[in-house]
Amino acid sequence: MNPAILLLALTAVPLGIASFIEFRSQSSPRALYGMIGAGWSMGGVLLIVVGVPGIIFFPGLIGIMLFGTLMQLRQKKERLQYVKAGLLTIICGSLAVWMVFL
Amino acid sequence: MSLKGRRRFFVVVVTYLCVFSLYGMFFGYPVSPAKPTEIYDFVIEDKRYSSLPYIHETIYTNGKGFLAVATIRTISAPNSAFSAAFERLDSYAEDYIKEQYGVEVSIEEDSRDEAFRIAGHTGVKFTYSVTKQMAIGFPPFETVQDIQLAELGAVAWFCNVDFESVILIYVTPLYFDDEHALALLSDQVFSMVEEVECH
């Protein structure tokens, strides 16, 4: 395998490890969806190599992050989580518009 | 900030530093340059255009025709991104020719194929006609006509097996269509474009 692809797949590992550590200490939805997101990203890189269209993976990752943030918000009403949820919703909405019109 | 908060902040900073370092290494990793399978007797100029992202550029010229191949380290790039870039290529090329050579030409899009099959991938291909207004005949019977001088073409696709995007720009003059030897040079450019491989 091309080492560049391995490097790109590894970019999800630090976030996955950090989420795993957080999940072990406090099983928060944010940590759970962090791990799912890391797995999705790594899988995405490998699936693109075999020909799956790459356009589905980044919006999918943002969607997972948004879902995780909303789940976290249901448990803890933190101001930072509201900001994060707002930003992710804007990114998600922009991506949806971009995917439909481009 | 509490000890727990400080620890969490440290973990977040280290995590994102690792992620950005890995992205840096990915984008800086040398590409395997795309190239045509047959290069005839074209003169080749090979160079690294940029290090981050890594861009390799190869220019093939035969005195009449011109083919530039850029291989760029990218994440998955949709064809719509290439199309959006090529939609601005005509005005950019007009300005470039005017600045570099002081020649006023008009470049207009002739065709576009957003499902162009090349090197086992689906890419986009745009073609443009390069025309110039010229005076034909002698005074007082001269007329000003738009004469097509060349065809400019742009092809791009994403090589998923290497995580590289390949962009080809070619220019082939058309004014010698009736001269077999010169027309052959033009055919060679088209043939090279069709036979470019990802690596």
GROMACS .gro file of C-alpha atoms in nm, chain A residues 2-5 7-8 10-15 18 21-22 26 30 44-45 47-55 65 98 102, chain B residues 4 7-8 11 14-16 18-19 22-23 25-27 29-30 32 73-76 78 80-81 84 158 160-164:
model
   62
    2ASN     CA    1   0.109   0.355  -0.078
    3PRO     CA    2   0.251   0.502   0.251
    4ALA     CA    3   0.060   0.826   0.186
    5ILE     CA    4  -0.270   0.635   0.215
    7LEU     CA    5  -0.069   0.830   0.673
    8LEU     CA    6  -0.414   0.957   0.577
   10LEU     CA    7  -0.375   0.717   1.057
   11THR     CA    8  -0.505   1.075   1.092
   12ALA     CA    9  -0.818   0.930   1.256
   13VAL     CA   10  -0.621   0.727   1.512
   14PRO     CA   11  -0.533   1.007   1.763
   15LEU     CA   12  -0.899   1.116   1.781
   18ALA     CA   13  -0.855   1.019   2.281
   21ILE     CA   14  -0.964   0.712   2.684
   22GLU     CA   15  -1.255   0.946   2.753
   26GLN     CA   16  -1.680   0.845   3.158
   30ARG     CA   17  -1.936   1.240   2.269
   44GLY     CA   18  -1.348   0.572   0.439
   45VAL     CA   19  -0.983   0.609   0.337
   47LEU     CA   20  -1.285   0.215   0.089
   48ILE     CA   21  -1.195   0.509  -0.138
   49VAL     CA   22  -0.888   0.313  -0.249
   50VAL     CA   23  -1.111   0.029  -0.369
   51GLY     CA   24  -1.335   0.271  -0.559
   52VAL     CA   25  -1.612   0.387  -0.322
   53PRO     CA   26  -1.695   0.753  -0.402
   54GLY     CA   27  -1.514   0.974  -0.151
   55ILE     CA   28  -1.788   1.238  -0.149
   65MET     CA   29  -1.999   1.446   1.503
   98TRP     CA   30  -2.312   2.207  -0.198
  102LEU     CA   31  -2.276   2.107  -0.740
  106LYS     CA   32  -0.911   1.728   3.530
  109ARG     CA   33  -0.553   1.720   3.168
  110ARG     CA   34  -0.837   1.719   2.918
  113VAL     CA   35  -0.506   1.566   2.566
  116VAL     CA   36  -0.175   1.677   2.179
  117THR     CA   37  -0.444   1.492   1.980
  118TYR     CA   38  -0.494   1.777   1.734
  120CYS     CA   39  -0.083   1.461   1.608
  121VAL     CA   40  -0.370   1.492   1.357
  124LEU     CA   41  -0.017   1.339   1.008
  125TYR     CA   42  -0.206   1.557   0.757
  127MET     CA   43   0.308   1.430   0.632
  128PHE     CA   44   0.031   1.307   0.400
  129PHE     CA   45   0.017   1.625   0.192
  131TYR     CA   46   0.448   1.284   0.077
  132PRO     CA   47   0.594   1.269  -0.276
  134SER     CA   48   0.409   0.912  -0.819
  175ARG     CA   49  -0.139   1.506  -0.349
  176THR     CA   50  -0.504   1.552  -0.247
  177ILE     CA   51  -0.774   1.390  -0.045
  178SER     CA   52  -1.069   1.264  -0.249
  180PRO     CA   53  -1.504   1.533  -0.666
  182SER     CA   54  -1.745   1.903  -0.966
  183ALA     CA   55  -1.442   2.069  -0.805
  186ALA     CA   56  -1.560   2.460  -1.117
  260PHE     CA   57  -0.880   1.179  -0.897
  262ASN     CA   58  -0.814   0.688  -0.584
  263VAL     CA   59  -0.543   0.421  -0.571
  264ASP     CA   60  -0.275   0.683  -0.499
  265PHE     CA   61  -0.479   0.966  -0.342
  266GLU     CA   62  -0.357   1.202  -0.611
   0.00000   0.00000   0.00000
